[in-house]
Amino acid sequence: MNLRSTLYVVTAVVAGGLLGCGEQPKYYRVAIDRSPLDIVPDACYTSGAAPSDRTTNVVDVGQWIIWDGVEDRKYLQVGNINYQLGSSQVLIQGDAIVSTGDDKKPTFTVERTQNNPNRTSRATYTFEELGDTVEGTLALSFSCNGTGCTPGCDATLSFSGRRLDVDSSVLVNNSANN
């Protein structure tokens, strides 16, 4: 093999790697404004009245990961979702959520249904900005039908964050619970 052939092979491998793999995962440090959870309607509480204790000027902080998948999908990894909505709780355990909708303003929706009584918890992350910074909303909802239900409720939280400049490395072990 001569030098020219070697250069063609190296160029093809580099170009294929850059064009075929999409962007690597992006890591974000995100602040979620949870203050709307302190002002949900009284109907969201089993007692019919909101408690008087409230916290102000505090945000939840998370580290989120977003990466490109196949077929124009993106994946959002936020960890477990756990928010109190009045007397109810949106608790969804999982790892990553698959995008739906516009690639420029992706939406990530996850829903958990349970029986006896019939309950549905939903979390929808909508990104208005996704680049070096992120901004958007997290819409939470809970509904319940049947005996022993807590009141249904919903709230919308805003979030904003910055992309972290990290050198990611992937550690692989012999477990499905990475």
Short mmCIF file of N, CA, C and O in Angstrom, two decimals, residues 69-172:
data_model
loop_
_atom_site.label_atom_id
_atom_site.label_comp_id
_atom_site.label_asym_id
_atom_site.label_seq_id
_atom_site.Cartn_x
_atom_site.Cartn_y
_atom_site.Cartn_z
N GLY A 69 -29.83 9.69 19.30
CA GLY A 69 -30.08 8.28 19.07
C GLY A 69 -30.26 8.02 17.59
O GLY A 69 -29.76 8.76 16.75
N VAL A 70 -30.98 6.98 17.27
CA VAL A 70 -31.24 6.63 15.88
C VAL A 70 -32.60 7.20 15.47
O VAL A 70 -33.42 7.56 16.31
N GLU A 71 -32.82 7.27 14.15
CA GLU A 71 -34.09 7.74 13.58
C GLU A 71 -34.50 9.11 14.13
O GLU A 71 -35.65 9.33 14.50
N ASP A 72 -33.54 10.03 14.20
CA ASP A 72 -33.78 11.42 14.64
C ASP A 72 -34.33 11.53 16.06
O ASP A 72 -34.97 12.53 16.40
N ARG A 73 -34.10 10.54 16.88
CA ARG A 73 -34.52 10.62 18.27
C ARG A 73 -33.36 11.07 19.14
O ARG A 73 -32.20 10.88 18.81
N LYS A 74 -33.70 11.65 20.27
CA LYS A 74 -32.73 12.02 21.29
C LYS A 74 -33.13 11.29 22.57
O LYS A 74 -34.27 10.85 22.73
N TYR A 75 -32.18 11.17 23.47
CA TYR A 75 -32.43 10.55 24.77
C TYR A 75 -32.05 11.53 25.86
O TYR A 75 -31.02 12.20 25.78
N LEU A 76 -32.89 11.62 26.89
CA LEU A 76 -32.68 12.49 28.03
C LEU A 76 -32.58 11.62 29.28
O LEU A 76 -33.50 10.87 29.58
N GLN A 77 -31.49 11.76 29.99
CA GLN A 77 -31.29 11.01 31.23
C GLN A 77 -31.34 11.99 32.39
O GLN A 77 -30.48 12.87 32.51
N VAL A 78 -32.38 11.88 33.23
CA VAL A 78 -32.56 12.77 34.37
C VAL A 78 -32.52 12.02 35.70
O VAL A 78 -32.54 12.64 36.74
N GLY A 79 -32.51 10.71 35.66
CA GLY A 79 -32.61 9.92 36.89
C GLY A 79 -34.06 9.75 37.28
O GLY A 79 -34.98 10.00 36.50
N ASN A 80 -34.30 9.34 38.52
CA ASN A 80 -35.67 9.15 38.99
C ASN A 80 -36.38 10.48 39.10
O ASN A 80 -35.79 11.49 39.48
N ILE A 81 -37.66 10.49 38.79
CA ILE A 81 -38.49 11.69 38.87
C ILE A 81 -39.34 11.54 40.13
O ILE A 81 -40.05 10.54 40.30
N ASN A 82 -39.25 12.52 41.03
CA ASN A 82 -39.94 12.42 42.32
C ASN A 82 -40.37 13.81 42.77
O ASN A 82 -39.54 14.58 43.27
N TYR A 83 -41.65 14.14 42.57
CA TYR A 83 -42.19 15.43 42.97
C TYR A 83 -43.51 15.24 43.69
O TYR A 83 -44.34 14.43 43.27
N GLN A 84 -43.72 16.00 44.75
CA GLN A 84 -44.97 16.00 45.50
C GLN A 84 -45.91 17.00 44.85
O GLN A 84 -45.56 18.16 44.67
N LEU A 85 -47.09 16.55 44.47
CA LEU A 85 -48.13 17.41 43.90
C LEU A 85 -49.31 17.42 44.85
O LEU A 85 -50.19 16.55 44.78
N GLY A 86 -49.33 18.34 45.79
CA GLY A 86 -50.37 18.34 46.81
C GLY A 86 -50.24 17.09 47.64
O GLY A 86 -49.17 16.77 48.15
N SER A 87 -51.33 16.33 47.76
CA SER A 87 -51.30 15.07 48.52
C SER A 87 -50.84 13.89 47.69
O SER A 87 -50.71 12.78 48.19
N SER A 88 -50.59 14.12 46.42
CA SER A 88 -50.18 13.05 45.50
C SER A 88 -48.70 13.18 45.18
O SER A 88 -48.07 14.20 45.46
N GLN A 89 -48.19 12.13 44.58
CA GLN A 89 -46.76 12.12 44.26
C GLN A 89 -46.56 11.62 42.83
O GLN A 89 -47.12 10.60 42.44
N VAL A 90 -45.74 12.35 42.08
CA VAL A 90 -45.31 11.88 40.77
C VAL A 90 -43.97 11.20 41.01
O VAL A 90 -42.97 11.85 41.29
N LEU A 91 -43.98 9.88 40.96
CA LEU A 91 -42.78 9.08 41.19
C LEU A 91 -42.62 8.13 40.02
O LEU A 91 -43.43 7.22 39.82
N ILE A 92 -41.59 8.39 39.22
CA ILE A 92 -41.33 7.56 38.05
C ILE A 92 -39.86 7.19 38.09
O ILE A 92 -38.99 8.05 38.04
N GLN A 93 -39.61 5.91 38.21
CA GLN A 93 -38.23 5.43 38.25
C GLN A 93 -37.84 4.97 36.86
O GLN A 93 -38.60 4.31 36.18
N GLY A 94 -36.67 5.37 36.45
CA GLY A 94 -36.22 4.98 35.13
C GLY A 94 -34.87 5.58 34.84
O GLY A 94 -34.25 6.20 35.70
N ASP A 95 -34.43 5.42 33.63
CA ASP A 95 -33.10 5.89 33.31
C ASP A 95 -33.10 6.95 32.23
O ASP A 95 -32.62 8.04 32.44
N ALA A 96 -33.66 6.68 31.06
CA ALA A 96 -33.63 7.64 29.97
C ALA A 96 -35.00 7.71 29.31
O ALA A 96 -35.74 6.73 29.27
N ILE A 97 -35.32 8.90 28.78
CA ILE A 97 -36.60 9.15 28.14
C ILE A 97 -36.33 9.44 26.66
O ILE A 97 -35.41 10.19 26.33
N VAL A 98 -37.12 8.87 25.78
CA VAL A 98 -36.97 9.03 24.33
C VAL A 98 -37.73 10.27 23.89
O VAL A 98 -38.86 10.51 24.33
N SER A 99 -37.15 11.05 22.98
CA SER A 99 -37.77 12.30 22.52
C SER A 99 -38.93 12.03 21.57
O SER A 99 -39.01 11.00 20.92
N THR A 100 -39.79 13.04 21.51
CA THR A 100 -40.84 13.11 20.51
C THR A 100 -40.84 14.53 19.99
O THR A 100 -40.31 15.43 20.62
N GLY A 101 -41.41 14.74 18.84
CA GLY A 101 -41.57 16.10 18.34
C GLY A 101 -40.35 16.64 17.63
O GLY A 101 -39.48 15.91 17.17
N ASP A 102 -40.31 17.96 17.56
CA ASP A 102 -39.34 18.74 16.80
C ASP A 102 -37.91 18.51 17.29
O ASP A 102 -37.65 18.52 18.50
N ASP A 103 -36.98 18.35 16.36
CA ASP A 103 -35.58 18.14 16.72
C ASP A 103 -34.96 19.41 17.32
O ASP A 103 -34.08 19.33 18.15
N LYS A 104 -35.44 20.59 16.91
CA LYS A 104 -34.90 21.85 17.43
C LYS A 104 -35.43 22.15 18.83
O LYS A 104 -34.77 22.79 19.62
N LYS A 105 -36.65 21.75 19.12
CA LYS A 105 -37.26 21.94 20.44
C LYS A 105 -37.84 20.60 20.89
O LYS A 105 -39.06 20.40 20.89
N PRO A 106 -36.97 19.67 21.27
CA PRO A 106 -37.46 18.33 21.59
C PRO A 106 -38.30 18.29 22.86
O PRO A 106 -38.16 19.12 23.75
N THR A 107 -39.19 17.31 22.89
CA THR A 107 -40.04 17.04 24.04
C THR A 107 -39.80 15.61 24.47
O THR A 107 -39.66 14.71 23.64
N PHE A 108 -39.74 15.40 25.78
CA PHE A 108 -39.52 14.07 26.35
C PHE A 108 -40.65 13.81 27.34
O PHE A 108 -40.78 14.53 28.33
N THR A 109 -41.49 12.80 27.06
CA THR A 109 -42.63 12.51 27.93
C THR A 109 -42.53 11.08 28.44
O THR A 109 -42.28 10.15 27.67
N VAL A 110 -42.75 10.93 29.74
CA VAL A 110 -42.77 9.61 30.36
C VAL A 110 -44.04 9.52 31.20
O VAL A 110 -44.47 10.51 31.82
N GLU A 111 -44.68 8.35 31.19
CA GLU A 111 -45.92 8.15 31.92
C GLU A 111 -45.85 6.82 32.67
O GLU A 111 -45.37 5.83 32.12
N ARG A 112 -46.34 6.83 33.88
CA ARG A 112 -46.42 5.60 34.69
C ARG A 112 -47.88 5.40 35.08
O ARG A 112 -48.52 6.29 35.60
N THR A 113 -48.40 4.19 34.80
CA THR A 113 -49.76 3.85 35.20
C THR A 113 -49.71 2.72 36.22
O THR A 113 -48.86 1.83 36.14
N GLN A 114 -50.62 2.80 37.19
CA GLN A 114 -50.72 1.78 38.23
C GLN A 114 -52.19 1.43 38.44
O GLN A 114 -53.07 2.22 38.12
N ASN A 115 -52.43 0.25 39.00
CA ASN A 115 -53.79 -0.22 39.22
C ASN A 115 -54.12 -0.31 40.71
O ASN A 115 -53.23 -0.40 41.54
N ASN A 116 -55.42 -0.36 40.99
CA ASN A 116 -55.98 -0.56 42.34
C ASN A 116 -55.51 0.45 43.36
O ASN A 116 -54.78 0.11 44.26
N PRO A 117 -55.92 1.68 43.29
CA PRO A 117 -56.77 2.32 42.29
C PRO A 117 -55.98 2.69 41.03
O PRO A 117 -54.75 2.65 41.03
N ASN A 118 -56.71 3.06 39.99
CA ASN A 118 -56.08 3.43 38.72
C ASN A 118 -55.44 4.82 38.85
O ASN A 118 -56.14 5.80 39.05
N ARG A 119 -54.11 4.86 38.73
CA ARG A 119 -53.37 6.12 38.87
C ARG A 119 -52.46 6.32 37.67
O ARG A 119 -51.90 5.35 37.16
N THR A 120 -52.31 7.57 37.27
CA THR A 120 -51.41 7.91 36.18
C THR A 120 -50.55 9.09 36.60
O THR A 120 -51.07 10.13 37.01
N SER A 121 -49.24 8.92 36.49
CA SER A 121 -48.28 9.99 36.73
C SER A 121 -47.59 10.28 35.41
O SER A 121 -47.23 9.37 34.68
N ARG A 122 -47.40 11.58 35.11
CA ARG A 122 -46.78 11.96 33.85
C ARG A 122 -45.81 13.11 34.08
O ARG A 122 -46.09 14.02 34.86
N ALA A 123 -44.69 13.06 33.37
CA ALA A 123 -43.72 14.15 33.36
C ALA A 123 -43.35 14.44 31.91
O ALA A 123 -42.99 13.52 31.17
N THR A 124 -43.43 15.71 31.51
CA THR A 124 -43.10 16.11 30.15
C THR A 124 -42.07 17.24 30.20
O THR A 124 -42.35 18.31 30.74
N TYR A 125 -40.90 16.96 29.66
CA TYR A 125 -39.82 17.94 29.57
C TYR A 125 -39.88 18.55 28.17
O TYR A 125 -39.74 17.84 27.18
N THR A 126 -40.07 19.87 28.09
CA THR A 126 -40.11 20.56 26.81
C THR A 126 -38.96 21.57 26.78
O THR A 126 -38.87 22.43 27.64
N PHE A 127 -38.11 21.43 25.77
CA PHE A 127 -36.94 22.30 25.65
C PHE A 127 -37.25 23.44 24.68
O PHE A 127 -37.55 23.19 23.52
N GLU A 128 -37.14 24.66 25.15
CA GLU A 128 -37.26 25.84 24.29
C GLU A 128 -35.89 26.20 23.71
O GLU A 128 -35.82 26.77 22.65
N GLU A 129 -34.85 25.87 24.45
CA GLU A 129 -33.48 26.12 24.02
C GLU A 129 -32.64 24.91 24.39
O GLU A 129 -32.74 24.39 25.50
N LEU A 130 -31.84 24.43 23.43
CA LEU A 130 -30.98 23.28 23.67
C LEU A 130 -29.69 23.48 22.89
O LEU A 130 -29.65 23.31 21.68
N GLY A 131 -28.65 23.89 23.59
CA GLY A 131 -27.35 24.14 22.98
C GLY A 131 -26.33 24.22 24.12
O GLY A 131 -26.25 23.34 24.95
N ASP A 132 -25.57 25.32 24.16
CA ASP A 132 -24.65 25.53 25.27
C ASP A 132 -25.42 25.81 26.56
O ASP A 132 -24.91 25.60 27.65
N THR A 133 -26.64 26.32 26.41
CA THR A 133 -27.53 26.49 27.55
C THR A 133 -28.83 25.75 27.24
O THR A 133 -29.13 25.46 26.09
N VAL A 134 -29.58 25.43 28.29
CA VAL A 134 -30.90 24.81 28.12
C VAL A 134 -31.92 25.64 28.90
O VAL A 134 -31.62 26.20 29.94
N GLU A 135 -33.12 25.72 28.33
CA GLU A 135 -34.25 26.35 29.00
C GLU A 135 -35.50 25.62 28.57
O GLU A 135 -35.58 25.13 27.44
N GLY A 136 -36.44 25.52 29.49
CA GLY A 136 -37.69 24.88 29.15
C GLY A 136 -38.58 24.69 30.34
O GLY A 136 -38.41 25.35 31.38
N THR A 137 -39.53 23.77 30.19
CA THR A 137 -40.49 23.51 31.26
C THR A 137 -40.61 22.01 31.52
O THR A 137 -40.37 21.19 30.64
N LEU A 138 -40.99 21.71 32.74
CA LEU A 138 -41.30 20.35 33.17
C LEU A 138 -42.74 20.36 33.63
O LEU A 138 -43.06 20.98 34.66
N ALA A 139 -43.64 19.75 32.86
CA ALA A 139 -45.06 19.66 33.21
C ALA A 139 -45.29 18.34 33.94
O ALA A 139 -44.96 17.27 33.41
N LEU A 140 -45.84 18.43 35.14
CA LEU A 140 -46.12 17.25 35.97
C LEU A 140 -47.62 17.10 36.13
O LEU A 140 -48.33 18.10 36.27
N SER A 141 -48.11 15.86 36.10
CA SER A 141 -49.53 15.64 36.35
C SER A 141 -49.73 14.30 37.05
O SER A 141 -48.94 13.37 36.87
N PHE A 142 -50.80 14.24 37.85
CA PHE A 142 -51.20 13.03 38.55
C PHE A 142 -52.71 12.95 38.49
O PHE A 142 -53.41 13.94 38.73
N SER A 143 -53.24 11.77 38.15
CA SER A 143 -54.69 11.56 38.18
C SER A 143 -54.96 10.20 38.79
O SER A 143 -54.12 9.29 38.73
N CYS A 144 -56.14 10.08 39.39
CA CYS A 144 -56.49 8.83 40.08
C CYS A 144 -58.00 8.64 39.99
O CYS A 144 -58.78 9.58 40.15
N ASN A 145 -58.43 7.38 39.74
CA ASN A 145 -59.84 7.02 39.67
C ASN A 145 -60.07 5.78 40.52
O ASN A 145 -59.37 4.79 40.35
N GLY A 146 -61.03 5.85 41.42
CA GLY A 146 -61.35 4.69 42.22
C GLY A 146 -61.30 4.97 43.71
O GLY A 146 -60.98 6.08 44.15
N THR A 147 -61.59 3.96 44.48
CA THR A 147 -61.59 4.07 45.94
C THR A 147 -60.17 4.22 46.45
O THR A 147 -59.26 3.55 45.99
N GLY A 148 -60.00 5.10 47.43
CA GLY A 148 -58.69 5.28 48.04
C GLY A 148 -57.77 6.23 47.28
O GLY A 148 -56.56 6.21 47.49
N CYS A 149 -58.33 7.04 46.40
CA CYS A 149 -57.51 7.95 45.59
C CYS A 149 -57.15 9.22 46.35
O CYS A 149 -57.91 9.70 47.18
N THR A 150 -55.99 9.76 46.01
CA THR A 150 -55.65 11.11 46.41
C THR A 150 -56.04 12.03 45.26
O THR A 150 -56.18 11.57 44.12
N PRO A 151 -56.24 13.31 45.53
CA PRO A 151 -56.69 14.22 44.47
C PRO A 151 -55.69 14.32 43.32
O PRO A 151 -54.48 14.27 43.52
N GLY A 152 -56.22 14.47 42.12
CA GLY A 152 -55.39 14.72 40.96
C GLY A 152 -54.88 16.15 40.98
O GLY A 152 -55.47 17.02 41.61
N CYS A 153 -53.77 16.37 40.32
CA CYS A 153 -53.18 17.70 40.34
C CYS A 153 -52.19 17.82 39.20
O CYS A 153 -51.72 16.82 38.66
N ASP A 154 -51.83 19.06 38.85
CA ASP A 154 -50.77 19.28 37.88
C ASP A 154 -50.05 20.58 38.20
O ASP A 154 -50.58 21.46 38.88
N ALA A 155 -48.83 20.69 37.71
CA ALA A 155 -48.01 21.89 37.90
C ALA A 155 -46.97 21.93 36.80
O ALA A 155 -46.57 20.89 36.26
N THR A 156 -46.54 23.13 36.47
CA THR A 156 -45.49 23.30 35.47
C THR A 156 -44.32 24.05 36.10
O THR A 156 -44.50 25.14 36.64
N LEU A 157 -43.15 23.44 36.03
CA LEU A 157 -41.93 24.00 36.59
C LEU A 157 -41.04 24.46 35.44
O LEU A 157 -41.04 23.86 34.38
N SER A 158 -40.27 25.50 35.65
CA SER A 158 -39.32 25.93 34.62
C SER A 158 -37.93 25.43 35.00
O SER A 158 -37.63 25.20 36.17
N PHE A 159 -37.09 25.25 33.99
CA PHE A 159 -35.71 24.85 34.24
C PHE A 159 -34.78 25.62 33.33
O PHE A 159 -35.18 26.11 32.26
N SER A 160 -33.54 25.76 33.77
CA SER A 160 -32.50 26.37 32.95
C SER A 160 -31.16 25.80 33.39
O SER A 160 -31.02 25.33 34.52
N GLY A 161 -30.22 25.79 32.48
CA GLY A 161 -28.92 25.23 32.83
C GLY A 161 -27.87 25.52 31.79
O GLY A 161 -28.14 26.15 30.76
N ARG A 162 -26.68 25.04 32.09
CA ARG A 162 -25.52 25.23 31.21
C ARG A 162 -24.89 23.89 30.89
O ARG A 162 -24.87 22.99 31.72
N ARG A 163 -24.34 23.83 29.70
CA ARG A 163 -23.60 22.64 29.29
C ARG A 163 -22.28 22.60 30.04
O ARG A 163 -21.60 23.61 30.19
N LEU A 164 -21.93 21.42 30.53
CA LEU A 164 -20.67 21.23 31.23
C LEU A 164 -19.59 20.85 30.23
O LEU A 164 -19.83 20.04 29.34
N ASP A 165 -18.43 21.40 30.39
CA ASP A 165 -17.29 21.06 29.55
C ASP A 165 -16.59 19.88 30.20
O ASP A 165 -15.80 20.05 31.13
N VAL A 166 -16.95 18.68 29.77
CA VAL A 166 -16.40 17.47 30.38
C VAL A 166 -15.79 16.58 29.32
O VAL A 166 -16.16 16.62 28.15
N ASP A 167 -14.86 15.79 29.76
CA ASP A 167 -14.27 14.76 28.92
C ASP A 167 -14.89 13.45 29.40
O ASP A 167 -14.49 12.91 30.43
N SER A 168 -15.91 13.00 28.69
CA SER A 168 -16.66 11.83 29.16
C SER A 168 -15.91 10.54 28.89
O SER A 168 -15.16 10.41 27.93
N SER A 169 -16.10 9.62 29.81
CA SER A 169 -15.58 8.27 29.62
C SER A 169 -16.68 7.31 30.03
O SER A 169 -17.45 7.60 30.93
N VAL A 170 -16.78 6.22 29.36
CA VAL A 170 -17.82 5.24 29.63
C VAL A 170 -17.18 4.03 30.29
O VAL A 170 -16.22 3.46 29.77
N LEU A 171 -17.72 3.67 31.46
CA LEU A 171 -17.25 2.47 32.14
C LEU A 171 -18.29 1.38 31.94
O LEU A 171 -19.47 1.59 32.15
N VAL A 172 -17.87 0.24 31.53
CA VAL A 172 -18.77 -0.86 31.26
C VAL A 172 -18.48 -1.98 32.25
O VAL A 172 -17.34 -2.35 32.45
#
